[in-house]
Coordinates of C-alpha atoms and ligand atoms in Angstrom, one line a residue:
X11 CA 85.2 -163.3 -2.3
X12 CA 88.9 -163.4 -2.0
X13 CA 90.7 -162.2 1.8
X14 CA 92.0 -158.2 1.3
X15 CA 96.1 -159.1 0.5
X16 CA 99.1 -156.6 0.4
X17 CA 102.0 -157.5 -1.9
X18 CA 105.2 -155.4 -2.7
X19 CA 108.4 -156.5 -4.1
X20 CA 111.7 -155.0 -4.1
X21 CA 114.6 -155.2 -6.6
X22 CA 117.8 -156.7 -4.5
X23 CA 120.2 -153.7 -4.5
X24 CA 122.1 -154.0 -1.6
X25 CA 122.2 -151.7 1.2
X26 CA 119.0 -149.7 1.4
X27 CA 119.5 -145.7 2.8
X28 CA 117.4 -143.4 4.2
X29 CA 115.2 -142.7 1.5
X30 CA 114.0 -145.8 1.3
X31 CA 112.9 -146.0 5.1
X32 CA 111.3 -142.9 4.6
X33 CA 109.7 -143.5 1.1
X34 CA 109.1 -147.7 1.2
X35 CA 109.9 -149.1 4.3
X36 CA 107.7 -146.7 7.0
X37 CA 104.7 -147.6 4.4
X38 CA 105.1 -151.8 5.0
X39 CA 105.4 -151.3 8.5
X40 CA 102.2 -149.1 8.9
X41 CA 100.3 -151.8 6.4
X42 CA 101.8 -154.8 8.5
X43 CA 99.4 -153.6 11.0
X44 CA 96.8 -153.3 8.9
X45 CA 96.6 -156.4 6.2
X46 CA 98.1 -159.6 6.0
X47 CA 100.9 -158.7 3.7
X48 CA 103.5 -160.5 1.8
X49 CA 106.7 -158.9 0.9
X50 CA 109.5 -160.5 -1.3
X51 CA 113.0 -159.5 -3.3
X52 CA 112.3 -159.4 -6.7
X53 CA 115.5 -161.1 -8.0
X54 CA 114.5 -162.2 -10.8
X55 CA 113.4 -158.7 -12.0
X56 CA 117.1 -157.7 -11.2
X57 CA 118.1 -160.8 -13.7
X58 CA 115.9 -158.5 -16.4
X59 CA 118.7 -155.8 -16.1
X60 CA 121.7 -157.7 -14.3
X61 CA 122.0 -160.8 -16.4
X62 CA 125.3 -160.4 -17.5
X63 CA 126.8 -160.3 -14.3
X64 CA 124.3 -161.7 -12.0
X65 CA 126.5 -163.0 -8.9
X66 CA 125.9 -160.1 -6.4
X67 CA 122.3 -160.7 -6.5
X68 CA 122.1 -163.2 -3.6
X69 CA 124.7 -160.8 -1.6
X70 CA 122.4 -157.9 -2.1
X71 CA 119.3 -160.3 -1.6
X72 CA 120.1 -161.0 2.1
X73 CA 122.0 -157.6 2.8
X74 CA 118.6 -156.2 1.7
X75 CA 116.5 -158.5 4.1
X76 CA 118.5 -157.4 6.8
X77 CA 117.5 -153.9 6.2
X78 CA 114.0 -154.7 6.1
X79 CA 114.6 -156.3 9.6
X80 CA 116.4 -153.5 10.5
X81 CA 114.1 -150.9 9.7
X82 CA 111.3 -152.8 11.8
X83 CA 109.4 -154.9 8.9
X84 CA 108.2 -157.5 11.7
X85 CA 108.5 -161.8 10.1
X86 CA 105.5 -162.5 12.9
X87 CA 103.4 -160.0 11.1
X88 CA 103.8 -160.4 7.6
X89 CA 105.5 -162.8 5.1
X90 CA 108.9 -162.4 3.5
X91 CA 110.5 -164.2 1.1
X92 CA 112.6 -164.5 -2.6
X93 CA 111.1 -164.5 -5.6
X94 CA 113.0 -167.3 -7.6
X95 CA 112.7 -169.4 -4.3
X96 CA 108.9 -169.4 -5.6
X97 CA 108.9 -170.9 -8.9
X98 CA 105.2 -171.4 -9.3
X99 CA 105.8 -167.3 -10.5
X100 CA 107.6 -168.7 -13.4
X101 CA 104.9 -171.1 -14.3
X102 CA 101.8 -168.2 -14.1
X103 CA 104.6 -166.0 -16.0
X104 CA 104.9 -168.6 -19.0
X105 CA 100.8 -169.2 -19.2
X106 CA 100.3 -165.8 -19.1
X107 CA 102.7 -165.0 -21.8
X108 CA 101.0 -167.3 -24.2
X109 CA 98.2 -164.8 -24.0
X110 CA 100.0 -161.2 -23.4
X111 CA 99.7 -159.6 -26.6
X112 CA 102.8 -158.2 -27.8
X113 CA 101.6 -154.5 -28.4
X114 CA 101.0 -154.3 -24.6
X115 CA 104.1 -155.0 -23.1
X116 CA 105.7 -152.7 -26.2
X117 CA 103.1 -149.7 -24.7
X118 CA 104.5 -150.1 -21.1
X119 CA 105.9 -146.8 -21.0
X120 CA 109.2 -148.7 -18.7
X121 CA 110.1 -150.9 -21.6
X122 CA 111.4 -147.7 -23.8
X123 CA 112.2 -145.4 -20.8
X124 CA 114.4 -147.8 -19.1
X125 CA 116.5 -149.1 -22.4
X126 CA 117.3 -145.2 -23.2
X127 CA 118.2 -144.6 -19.7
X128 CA 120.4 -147.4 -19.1
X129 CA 121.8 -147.0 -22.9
X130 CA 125.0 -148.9 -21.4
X131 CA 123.0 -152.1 -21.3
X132 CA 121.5 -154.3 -24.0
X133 CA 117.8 -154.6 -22.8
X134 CA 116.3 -155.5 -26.2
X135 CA 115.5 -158.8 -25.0
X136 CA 112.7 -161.2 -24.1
X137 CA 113.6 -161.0 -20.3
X138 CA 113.3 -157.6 -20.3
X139 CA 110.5 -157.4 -22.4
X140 CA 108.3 -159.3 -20.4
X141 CA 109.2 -157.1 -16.8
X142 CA 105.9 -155.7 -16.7
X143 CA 104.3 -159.3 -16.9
X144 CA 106.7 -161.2 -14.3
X145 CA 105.7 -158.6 -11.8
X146 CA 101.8 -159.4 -13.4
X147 CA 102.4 -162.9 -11.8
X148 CA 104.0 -161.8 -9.0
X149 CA 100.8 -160.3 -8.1
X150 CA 98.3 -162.1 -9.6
X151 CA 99.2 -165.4 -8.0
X152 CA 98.4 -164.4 -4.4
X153 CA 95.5 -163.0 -5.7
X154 CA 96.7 -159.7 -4.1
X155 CA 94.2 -156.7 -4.3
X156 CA 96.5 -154.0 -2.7
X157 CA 100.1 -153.0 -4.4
X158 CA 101.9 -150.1 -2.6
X159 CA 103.9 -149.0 -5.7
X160 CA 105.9 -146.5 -6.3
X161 CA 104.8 -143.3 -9.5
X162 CA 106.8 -145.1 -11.8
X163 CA 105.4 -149.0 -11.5
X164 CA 101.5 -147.4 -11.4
X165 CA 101.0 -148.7 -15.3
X166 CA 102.3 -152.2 -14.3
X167 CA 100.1 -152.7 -11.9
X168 CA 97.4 -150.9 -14.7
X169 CA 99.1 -153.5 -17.3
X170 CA 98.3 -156.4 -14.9
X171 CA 94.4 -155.4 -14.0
X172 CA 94.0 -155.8 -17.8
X173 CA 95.9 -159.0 -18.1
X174 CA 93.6 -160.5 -15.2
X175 CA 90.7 -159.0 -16.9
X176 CA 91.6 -160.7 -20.4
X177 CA 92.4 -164.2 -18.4
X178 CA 89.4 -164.2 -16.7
X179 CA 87.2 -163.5 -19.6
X180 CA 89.0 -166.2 -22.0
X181 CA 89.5 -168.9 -19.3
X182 CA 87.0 -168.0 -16.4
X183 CA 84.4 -170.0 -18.5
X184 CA 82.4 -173.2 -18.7
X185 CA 82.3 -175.0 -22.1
X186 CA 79.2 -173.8 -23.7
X187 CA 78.9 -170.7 -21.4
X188 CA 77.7 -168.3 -24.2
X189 CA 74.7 -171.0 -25.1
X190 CA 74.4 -171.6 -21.0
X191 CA 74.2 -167.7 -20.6
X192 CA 71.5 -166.8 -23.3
X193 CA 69.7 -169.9 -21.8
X194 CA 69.4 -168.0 -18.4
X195 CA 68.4 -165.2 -19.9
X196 CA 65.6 -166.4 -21.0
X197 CA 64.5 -167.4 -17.4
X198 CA 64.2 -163.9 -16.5
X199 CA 60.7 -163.6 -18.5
X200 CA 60.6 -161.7 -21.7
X201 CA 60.2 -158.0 -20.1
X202 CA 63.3 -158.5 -18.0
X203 CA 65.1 -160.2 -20.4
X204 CA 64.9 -157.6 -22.6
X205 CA 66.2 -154.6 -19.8
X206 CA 68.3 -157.2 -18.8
X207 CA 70.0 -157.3 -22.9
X208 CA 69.6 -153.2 -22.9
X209 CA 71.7 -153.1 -19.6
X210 CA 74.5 -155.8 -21.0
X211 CA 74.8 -153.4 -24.1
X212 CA 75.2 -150.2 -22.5
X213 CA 77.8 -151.6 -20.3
X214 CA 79.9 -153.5 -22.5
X215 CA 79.9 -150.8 -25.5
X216 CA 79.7 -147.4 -23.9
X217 CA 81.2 -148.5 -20.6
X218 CA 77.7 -147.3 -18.5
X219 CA 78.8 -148.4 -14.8
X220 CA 75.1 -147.2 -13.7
X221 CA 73.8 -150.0 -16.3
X222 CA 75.6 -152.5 -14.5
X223 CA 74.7 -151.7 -11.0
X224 CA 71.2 -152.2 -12.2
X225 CA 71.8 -154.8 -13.9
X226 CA 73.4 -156.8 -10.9
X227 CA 70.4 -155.7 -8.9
X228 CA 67.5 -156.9 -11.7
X229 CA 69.6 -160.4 -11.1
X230 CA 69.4 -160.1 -7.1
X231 CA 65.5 -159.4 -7.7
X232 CA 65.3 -162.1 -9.9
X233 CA 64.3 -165.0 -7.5
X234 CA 63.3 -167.7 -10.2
X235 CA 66.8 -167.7 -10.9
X236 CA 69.6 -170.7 -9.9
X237 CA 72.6 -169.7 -7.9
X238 CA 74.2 -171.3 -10.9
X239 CA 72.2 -169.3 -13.6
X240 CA 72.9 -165.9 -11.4
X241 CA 76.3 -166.1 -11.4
X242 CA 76.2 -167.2 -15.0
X243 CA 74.4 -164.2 -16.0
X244 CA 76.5 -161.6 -13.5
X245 CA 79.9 -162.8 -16.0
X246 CA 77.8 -162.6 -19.0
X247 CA 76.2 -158.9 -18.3
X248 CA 79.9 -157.3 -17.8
X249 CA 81.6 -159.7 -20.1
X250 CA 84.0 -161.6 -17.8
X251 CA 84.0 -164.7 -16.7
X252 CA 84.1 -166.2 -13.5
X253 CA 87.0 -164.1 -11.6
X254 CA 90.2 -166.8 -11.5
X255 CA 92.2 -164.2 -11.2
X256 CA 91.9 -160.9 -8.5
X257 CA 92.6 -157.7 -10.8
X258 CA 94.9 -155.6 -8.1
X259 CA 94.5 -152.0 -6.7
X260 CA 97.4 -150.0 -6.8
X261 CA 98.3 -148.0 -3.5
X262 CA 100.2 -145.2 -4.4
X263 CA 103.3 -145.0 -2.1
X264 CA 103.7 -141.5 -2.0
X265 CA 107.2 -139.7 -3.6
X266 CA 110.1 -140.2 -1.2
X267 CA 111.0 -136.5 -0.4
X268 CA 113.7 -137.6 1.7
X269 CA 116.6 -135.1 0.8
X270 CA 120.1 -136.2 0.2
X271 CA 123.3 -134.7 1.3
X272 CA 123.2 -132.3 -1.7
X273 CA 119.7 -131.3 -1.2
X274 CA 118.6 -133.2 -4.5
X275 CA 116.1 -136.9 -3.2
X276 CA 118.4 -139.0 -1.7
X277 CA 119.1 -141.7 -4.3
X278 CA 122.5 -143.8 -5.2
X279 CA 122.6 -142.5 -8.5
X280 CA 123.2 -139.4 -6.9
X281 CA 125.6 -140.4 -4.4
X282 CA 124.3 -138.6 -1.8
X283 CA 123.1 -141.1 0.3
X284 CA 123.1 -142.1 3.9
X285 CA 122.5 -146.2 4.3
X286 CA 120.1 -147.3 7.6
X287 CA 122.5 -149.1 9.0
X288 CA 125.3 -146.4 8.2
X289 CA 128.1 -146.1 11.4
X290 CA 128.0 -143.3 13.5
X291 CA 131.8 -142.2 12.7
X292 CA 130.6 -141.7 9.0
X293 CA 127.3 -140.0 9.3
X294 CA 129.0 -137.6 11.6
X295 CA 131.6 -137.1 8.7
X296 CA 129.0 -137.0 5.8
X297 CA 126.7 -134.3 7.8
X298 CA 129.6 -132.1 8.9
X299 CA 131.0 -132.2 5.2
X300 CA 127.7 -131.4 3.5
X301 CA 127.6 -127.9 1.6
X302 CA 125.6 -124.9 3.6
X303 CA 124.7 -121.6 2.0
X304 CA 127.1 -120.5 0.3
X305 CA 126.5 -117.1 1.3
X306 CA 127.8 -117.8 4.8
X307 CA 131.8 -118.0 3.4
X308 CA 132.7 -116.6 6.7
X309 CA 131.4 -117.5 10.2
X310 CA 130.1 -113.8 10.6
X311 CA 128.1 -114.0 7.3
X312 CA 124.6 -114.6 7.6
X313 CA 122.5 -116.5 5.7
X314 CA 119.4 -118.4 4.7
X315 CA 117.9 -121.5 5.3
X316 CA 115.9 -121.8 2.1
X317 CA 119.3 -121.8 0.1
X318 CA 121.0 -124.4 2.4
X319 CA 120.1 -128.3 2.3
X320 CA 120.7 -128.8 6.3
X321 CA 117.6 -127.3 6.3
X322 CA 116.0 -129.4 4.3
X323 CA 116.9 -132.3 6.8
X324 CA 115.9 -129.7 9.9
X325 CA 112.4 -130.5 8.1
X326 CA 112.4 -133.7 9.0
X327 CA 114.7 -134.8 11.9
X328 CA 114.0 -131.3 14.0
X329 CA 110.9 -130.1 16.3
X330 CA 109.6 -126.9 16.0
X331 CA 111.8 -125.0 18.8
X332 CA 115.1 -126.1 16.8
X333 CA 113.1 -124.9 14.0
X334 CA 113.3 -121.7 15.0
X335 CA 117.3 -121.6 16.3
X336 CA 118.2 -122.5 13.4
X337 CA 116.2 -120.0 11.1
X338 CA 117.2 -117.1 14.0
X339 CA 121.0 -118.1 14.1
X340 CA 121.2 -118.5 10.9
X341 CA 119.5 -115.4 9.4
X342 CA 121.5 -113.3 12.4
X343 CA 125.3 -115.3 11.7
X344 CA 124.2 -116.2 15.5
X345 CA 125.1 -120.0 15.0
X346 CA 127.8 -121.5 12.9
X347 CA 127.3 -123.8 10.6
X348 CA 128.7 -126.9 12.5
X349 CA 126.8 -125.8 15.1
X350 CA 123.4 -126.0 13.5
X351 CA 124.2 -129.6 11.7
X352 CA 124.6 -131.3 15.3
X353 CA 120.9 -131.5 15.7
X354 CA 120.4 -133.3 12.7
X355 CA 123.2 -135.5 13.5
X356 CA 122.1 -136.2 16.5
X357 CA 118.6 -136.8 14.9
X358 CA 120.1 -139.3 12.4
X359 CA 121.4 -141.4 15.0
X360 CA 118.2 -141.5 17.3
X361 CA 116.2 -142.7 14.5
X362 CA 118.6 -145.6 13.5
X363 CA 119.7 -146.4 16.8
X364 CA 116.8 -149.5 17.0
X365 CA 117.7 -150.2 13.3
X366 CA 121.8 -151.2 14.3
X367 CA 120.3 -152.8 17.3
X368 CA 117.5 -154.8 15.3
X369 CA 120.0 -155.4 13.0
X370 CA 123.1 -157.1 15.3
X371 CA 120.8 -159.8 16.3
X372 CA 120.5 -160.9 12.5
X373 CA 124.3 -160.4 12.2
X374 CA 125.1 -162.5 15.3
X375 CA 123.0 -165.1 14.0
X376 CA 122.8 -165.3 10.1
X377 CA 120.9 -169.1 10.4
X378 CA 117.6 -166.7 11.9
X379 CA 117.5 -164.8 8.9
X380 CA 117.4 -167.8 6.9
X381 CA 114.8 -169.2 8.7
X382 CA 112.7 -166.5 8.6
X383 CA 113.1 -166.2 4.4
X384 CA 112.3 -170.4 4.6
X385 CA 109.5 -170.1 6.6
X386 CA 108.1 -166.9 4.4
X387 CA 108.9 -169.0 1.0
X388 CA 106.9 -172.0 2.3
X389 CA 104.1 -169.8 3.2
X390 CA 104.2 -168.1 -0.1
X391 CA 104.9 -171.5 -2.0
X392 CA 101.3 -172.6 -0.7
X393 CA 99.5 -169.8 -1.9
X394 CA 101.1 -169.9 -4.8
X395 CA 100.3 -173.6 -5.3
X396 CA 96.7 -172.9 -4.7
X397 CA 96.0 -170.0 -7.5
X398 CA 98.0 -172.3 -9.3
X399 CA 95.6 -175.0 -9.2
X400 CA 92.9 -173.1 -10.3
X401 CA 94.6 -171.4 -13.0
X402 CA 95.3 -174.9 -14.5
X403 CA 91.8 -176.4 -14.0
X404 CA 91.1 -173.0 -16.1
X405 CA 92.9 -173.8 -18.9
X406 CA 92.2 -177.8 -18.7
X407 CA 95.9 -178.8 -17.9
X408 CA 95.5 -180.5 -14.5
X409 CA 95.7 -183.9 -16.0
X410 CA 93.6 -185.6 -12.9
Ligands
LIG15 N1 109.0 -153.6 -10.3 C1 109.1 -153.2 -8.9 C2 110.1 -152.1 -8.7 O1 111.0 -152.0 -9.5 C3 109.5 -154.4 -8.0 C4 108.4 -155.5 -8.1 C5 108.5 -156.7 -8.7 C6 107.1 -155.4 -7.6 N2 107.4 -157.4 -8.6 C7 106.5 -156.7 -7.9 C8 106.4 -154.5 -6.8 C9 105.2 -156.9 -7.5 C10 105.1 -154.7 -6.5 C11 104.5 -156.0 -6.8 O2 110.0 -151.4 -7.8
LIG16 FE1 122.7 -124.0 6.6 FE2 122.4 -124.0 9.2 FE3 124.6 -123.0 8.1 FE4 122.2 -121.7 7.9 S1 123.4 -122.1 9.8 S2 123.7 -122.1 6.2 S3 120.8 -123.5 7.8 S4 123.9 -125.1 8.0

């Protein structure tokens, strides 16, 4: 009914590192290919946590665009824009609120994780509170079927499948449906009228998903029936109206295992990070720094890989053959350590060396990465505008 959509956001937080080109970023360009997508910085979801000091946002919005540009996320291919530059998401978030039943957003398991993790902040707020549901509108209002999400936002994307499930079954209905429906029924003579009621029951109390395949198909069968009365029936057999709203599919974007310089993930938090666009003076310097096995104290020592986190990035910036040199120098105090980190150097650069070329036309000329965010909002802003539309009509507010 509705075209297949992709839709990801990303909190603004500055400079993105190679984790996040190996985690995120690699994912959107493959799906770029594949769907239309839409990708936007969720700014407004770093208001839920950053709203006491909230001025770096719009530095770390367009320093994050950049890297999206960088990193080869292509503006021909798919849509990027802001968040707040969309406001018909602050509209769908304060209709759907009215209907978002406390105890849900309580049961995200985010709301309590988060406040104990970041015990500095006070997040016992409304704002941050409703997180779960901003993102719900974020999706819900392009009608987008297909989330790439990391583990941790799964039960948002859970959270919002119910919310759309709950609209769609309050709203997604005719006055006098239930009279309408029961009317229908009757239509379908009394034998199948009966099955038909058996089938409706099964499914709505003990969740039978072979009842409702055969009850869709006693409807198909059913040629007596209006297009009108079929449909009617189809929301009235599994208890939902007529879909307003798309419930989303969550695509699991798999665990970055990007390691950092310590050989824990690469993450800020950790401070072991290396950014995409990172200079080639520094990276040198970071790699040649990093700890080794500390078994190798002196060059003549050997050692072994498996206790050393140079390996770990041998596992993913080095073929087989340098594979081996390092596990035979290594083992045999054959290489030094400097020695054996020049490969991964060297393989650090190679991969971002389209990334700082990507990224100097964008630097050259700030005005095209505007343009490209202004374009992507006024694509966005008509989608938007069109769920939008229906989801008033829903609820009888278009005042025509
Ligand atoms: N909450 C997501 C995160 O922290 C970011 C986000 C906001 C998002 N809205 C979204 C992701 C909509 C996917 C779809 O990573
Ligand atoms: Fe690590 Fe390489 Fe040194 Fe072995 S030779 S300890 S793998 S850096």
């Amino acid at each position: 009914m509705f075209a297949e959509r992709v839709l990801s956001g990303m909190r603004p937080t500055g400079s993105l590192h190679l984790g996040h080109y190996h985690g995120v970023l690699k994912n959107w360009i493959k799906l770029q290919n594949e769907y239309p997508c839409l990708f936007f910085v969720a700014d407004w979801h770093a208001l839920t946590t950053q709203y006491d000091d909230p001025r770096g946002i719009e530095k770390s919005t367009w320093e994050m665009v950049i890297d999206w540009l960088a990193a080869g996320v292509d503006p021909a291919q798919a849509t990027l824009f802001i968040q707040s530059q969309v406001p018909e998401h602050a509209e769908l978030h304060l209709l759907l609120s009215m209907m978002t039943p406390l105890g849900w957003l309580e049961r995200v398991p985010t709301y309590k994780d988060q406040q104990e993790k970041l015990d500095s902040k006070d997040l016992s707020t409304y704002g941050f509170l409703g997180y779960p549901l901003l993102m719900s509108s974020d999706i819900l209002i392009y009608r987008a079927d297909k989330v790439p999400v990391g583990e941790d936002q799964i039960p948002h994307v859970e959270f919002t499948r119910e919310l759309a499930r709950r609209f769609n079954h309050m709203y997604g209905r005719e006055p006098g449906f239930e009279d309408k429906a029961r009317e229908a029924v009757k239509k379908l003579g009394s034998k199948n009228a009966r099955l038909y009621g058996q089938l409706r029951t099964r499914f709505q109390q003990e969740g039978d998903a072979s009842a409702v395949e055969r009850g869709h198909a006693l409807l198909n069968e059913a040629q007596s029936l209006s297009l009108a009365d079929r449909e009617r029936l189809s929301g009235y057999l599994e208890g939902t109206g007529k879909m307003i709203l798309v419930e989303p599919g969550a695509l699991l974007t798999e665990a970055s295992k990007m390691p950092g310089l310590d050989g824990q993930k690469m993450s800020k938090s950790y401070n072991n990070t290396i950014t995409l666009r990172e200079d080639e003076a520094s990276v040198t310097q970071k790699i040649k720094r990093m700890p080794t096995d500390p078994a190798r104290g002196r060059r003549t020592d050997a050692g072994d890989p498996e206790k050393c986190p140079v390996w770990q990035l041998h596992l993913v910036y080095s073929d087989d053959s340098c594979r081996e040199w390092v596990q035979q120098g290594c083992r045999s105090a054959g290489i030094g350590c400097l020695e054996c980190k020049q490969p991964v150097i060297d393989g650090i650069l190679r991969e971002q060396a389209p990334m700082h070329e990507r990224a100097q036309t964008y630097l050259d000329d700030p005005a095209l990465v505007r343009s490209i965010i202004a374009d992507g909002n006024a694509k966005a802003r008509r989608l938007a505008q069109e769920t939008m539309r229906d989801v008033r009509e829903a609820m009888g507010l278009n005042y025509s």
